[in-house]
PDB file of C-alpha atoms in Angstrom:
ATOM      1  CA  MET L  23      -0.984   5.422 -14.898  1.00  0.00           C
ATOM      2  CA  THR L  24       0.855   1.859 -15.780  1.00  0.00           C
ATOM      3  CA  THR L  25       3.819   0.393 -14.471  1.00  0.00           C
ATOM      4  CA  ARG L  26       5.560  -2.155 -16.057  1.00  0.00           C
ATOM      5  CA  ILE L  27       6.437  -4.904 -13.565  1.00  0.00           C
ATOM      6  CA  PRO L  28      10.073  -6.397 -14.960  1.00  0.00           C
ATOM      7  CA  ARG L  29       9.888  -9.885 -14.821  1.00  0.00           C
ATOM      8  CA  ASN L  30      12.770 -10.824 -12.673  1.00  0.00           C
ATOM      9  CA  ALA L  31      11.626  -8.379 -10.049  1.00  0.00           C
ATOM     10  CA  LYS L  32      12.299  -9.104  -6.570  1.00  0.00           C
ATOM     11  CA  ARG L  33       9.751  -7.212  -5.235  1.00  0.00           C
ATOM     12  CA  VAL L  34       6.114  -5.624  -6.133  1.00  0.00           C
ATOM     13  CA  PHE L  35       4.033  -3.439  -4.244  1.00  0.00           C
ATOM     14  CA  TYR L  36       0.829  -3.398  -4.666  1.00  0.00           C
ATOM     15  CA  ALA L  37      -1.613  -0.354  -3.767  1.00  0.00           C
ATOM     16  CA  THR L  38      -5.285  -0.819  -3.208  1.00  0.00           C
ATOM     17  CA  GLU L  39      -8.078   1.789  -2.553  1.00  0.00           C
ATOM     18  CA  SER L  40     -10.999   0.400   0.009  1.00  0.00           C
ATOM     19  CA  ALA L  41     -14.533   1.668  -1.018  1.00  0.00           C
ATOM     20  CA  PHE L  42     -17.296   0.934   1.812  1.00  0.00           C
ATOM     21  CA  ARG L  43     -20.631   0.065   0.374  1.00  0.00           C
ATOM     22  CA  THR L  44     -23.736  -0.553   2.712  1.00  0.00           C
ATOM     23  CA  GLY L  45     -24.775  -4.397   2.038  1.00  0.00           C
ATOM     24  CA  PRO L  46     -28.363  -5.170   1.055  1.00  0.00           C
ATOM     25  CA  ASP L  47     -28.584  -6.253   5.127  1.00  0.00           C
ATOM     26  CA  GLY L  48     -27.587  -2.733   6.075  1.00  0.00           C
ATOM     27  CA  LYS L  49     -24.440  -3.853   6.982  1.00  0.00           C
ATOM     28  CA  VAL L  50     -21.078  -1.272   5.710  1.00  0.00           C
ATOM     29  CA  GLY L  51     -18.608  -3.747   4.514  1.00  0.00           C
ATOM     30  CA  ARG L  52     -15.182  -2.430   3.233  1.00  0.00           C
ATOM     31  CA  HIS L  53     -14.389  -3.578  -0.552  1.00  0.00           C
ATOM     32  CA  ALA L  54     -11.161  -3.398  -2.993  1.00  0.00           C
ATOM     33  CA  ALA L  55     -11.855  -0.944  -5.311  1.00  0.00           C
ATOM     34  CA  ARG L  56      -8.597   0.543  -7.576  1.00  0.00           C
ATOM     35  CA  GLU L  57      -5.202  -1.136  -7.446  1.00  0.00           C
ATOM     36  CA  GLN L  58      -1.886  -0.487  -9.380  1.00  0.00           C
ATOM     37  CA  SER L  59       1.240  -2.725  -9.096  1.00  0.00           C
ATOM     38  CA  SER L  60       4.461  -0.934  -8.734  1.00  0.00           C
ATOM     39  CA  THR L  61       8.137  -1.647  -7.986  1.00  0.00           C
ATOM     40  CA  THR L  62       8.537   0.910  -5.662  1.00  0.00           C
ATOM     41  CA  PHE L  63       6.781   2.137  -2.506  1.00  0.00           C
ATOM     42  CA  ARG L  64       6.937   5.675  -3.310  1.00  0.00           C
ATOM     43  CA  GLU L  65       5.014   4.754  -6.679  1.00  0.00           C
ATOM     44  CA  ALA L  66       2.337   3.060  -4.514  1.00  0.00           C
ATOM     45  CA  ARG L  67       2.166   5.877  -2.246  1.00  0.00           C
ATOM     46  CA  LYS L  68       1.691   8.424  -4.654  1.00  0.00           C
ATOM     47  CA  PHE L  69      -1.261   6.234  -6.267  1.00  0.00           C
ATOM     48  CA  LEU L  70      -3.082   6.269  -3.142  1.00  0.00           C
ATOM     49  CA  ASP L  71      -2.160  10.121  -2.180  1.00  0.00           C
ATOM     50  CA  GLY L  72      -3.489  10.834  -6.128  1.00  0.00           C
ATOM     51  CA  LEU L  73      -6.744   9.392  -5.108  1.00  0.00           C
ATOM     52  CA  GLY L  74      -7.097  11.098  -1.853  1.00  0.00           C
ATOM     53  CA  ALA L  75      -8.378   7.603  -0.433  1.00  0.00           C
ATOM     54  CA  VAL L  76      -8.135   5.070   2.132  1.00  0.00           C
ATOM     55  CA  GLY L  77      -6.337   2.318   0.898  1.00  0.00           C
ATOM     56  CA  SER L  78      -3.797  -0.344   1.993  1.00  0.00           C
ATOM     57  CA  VAL L  79      -0.230  -1.303   0.493  1.00  0.00           C
ATOM     58  CA  SER L  80       1.354  -5.030   0.557  1.00  0.00           C
ATOM     59  CA  ILE L  81       4.247  -6.094  -1.282  1.00  0.00           C
ATOM     60  CA  TRP L  82       5.242  -9.639  -2.913  1.00  0.00           C
ATOM     61  CA  THR L  83       8.965 -11.062  -2.653  1.00  0.00           C
ATOM     62  CA  ALA L  84      10.380 -13.058  -5.005  1.00  0.00           C
ATOM     63  CA  ARG L  85      12.160 -14.869  -2.326  1.00  0.00           C
ATOM     64  CA  SER L  86       9.312 -16.305   0.238  1.00  0.00           C
ATOM     65  CA  GLN L  87       6.110 -16.308  -2.841  1.00  0.00           C
ATOM     66  CA  GLN L  88       4.003 -14.573  -0.179  1.00  0.00           C
ATOM     67  CA  THR L  89       2.197 -11.411  -0.172  1.00  0.00           C
ATOM     68  CA  ASN L  90       2.458  -9.437   3.603  1.00  0.00           C
ATOM     69  CA  ALA L  91       0.597  -6.009   4.649  1.00  0.00           C
ATOM     70  CA  TYR L  92       3.328  -3.074   4.359  1.00  0.00           C
ATOM     71  CA  ALA L  93       1.251   0.705   4.627  1.00  0.00           C
ATOM     72  CA  ASP L  94      -1.817   1.829   5.130  1.00  0.00           C
ATOM     73  CA  ARG L  95      -3.321   5.383   4.304  1.00  0.00           C
ATOM     74  CA  ARG L  96      -5.730   6.562   6.910  1.00  0.00           C
ATOM     75  CA  ALA L  97      -8.891   8.753   6.161  1.00  0.00           C
ATOM     76  CA  ASP L  98      -7.104  12.009   7.129  1.00  0.00           C
ATOM     77  CA  GLY L  99      -4.279  11.436   4.654  1.00  0.00           C
ATOM     78  CA  SER L 100      -1.383   9.724   7.235  1.00  0.00           C
ATOM     79  CA  TRP L 101       0.245   7.007   6.484  1.00  0.00           C
ATOM     80  CA  VAL L 102       1.515   4.161   8.670  1.00  0.00           C
ATOM     81  CA  ALA L 103       4.022   1.119   8.248  1.00  0.00           C
ATOM     82  CA  LEU L 104       3.657  -2.048   9.776  1.00  0.00           C
ATOM     83  CA  ASP L 105       6.946  -2.526  12.282  1.00  0.00           C
ATOM     84  CA  ARG L 106       7.822  -6.183  11.700  1.00  0.00           C
ATOM     85  CA  VAL L 107       9.882  -6.510  14.974  1.00  0.00           C
ATOM     86  CA  THR L 108       7.193  -5.511  17.645  1.00  0.00           C
ATOM     87  CA  GLY L 109       4.293  -6.236  14.943  1.00  0.00           C
ATOM     88  CA  THR L 110       2.578  -2.580  15.596  1.00  0.00           C
ATOM     89  CA  TRP L 111       1.969  -0.109  13.109  1.00  0.00           C
ATOM     90  CA  GLU L 112       4.137   3.369  13.239  1.00  0.00           C
ATOM     91  CA  PRO L 113       3.442   6.736  11.492  1.00  0.00           C
ATOM     92  CA  LEU L 114       4.980   7.133   8.379  1.00  0.00           C
ATOM     93  CA  PRO L 115       6.806  10.565   7.877  1.00  0.00           C
ATOM     94  CA  ASP L 116       5.367  12.958   5.104  1.00  0.00           C
ATOM     95  CA  PRO L 117       7.803  12.690   2.251  1.00  0.00           C
ATOM     96  CA  THR L 118       7.282  16.292   1.688  1.00  0.00           C
ATOM     97  CA  SER L 119       8.386  17.882   5.038  1.00  0.00           C
ATOM     98  CA  PRO L 120      11.859  18.920   5.423  1.00  0.00           C
ATOM     99  CA  THR L 121      14.083  16.242   6.778  1.00  0.00           C
ATOM    100  CA  LYS L 122      17.434  16.863   9.295  1.00  0.00           C
TER     101      LYS L 122
END
């Protein structure tokens, strides 16, 4: 899936699949596998959910010119997002579940 990022985008979300490999020393390491850039978190979430993979989403903002952690997809398929005020990871609701 290819997403066109506008040249003047204020935010870009980077979805990265994590792959775990055993090195020659026998240690298991976490490595980046497939990646996708998108302009919305919904697209980034859909990418990782479609792969059914553990991964993370980071966000780049034009204002700060920095990339920061945004959300993680766990092995069980649940999502957690970083609460910037408290610095803790909070569970995200399932987008397919009905809300009030």
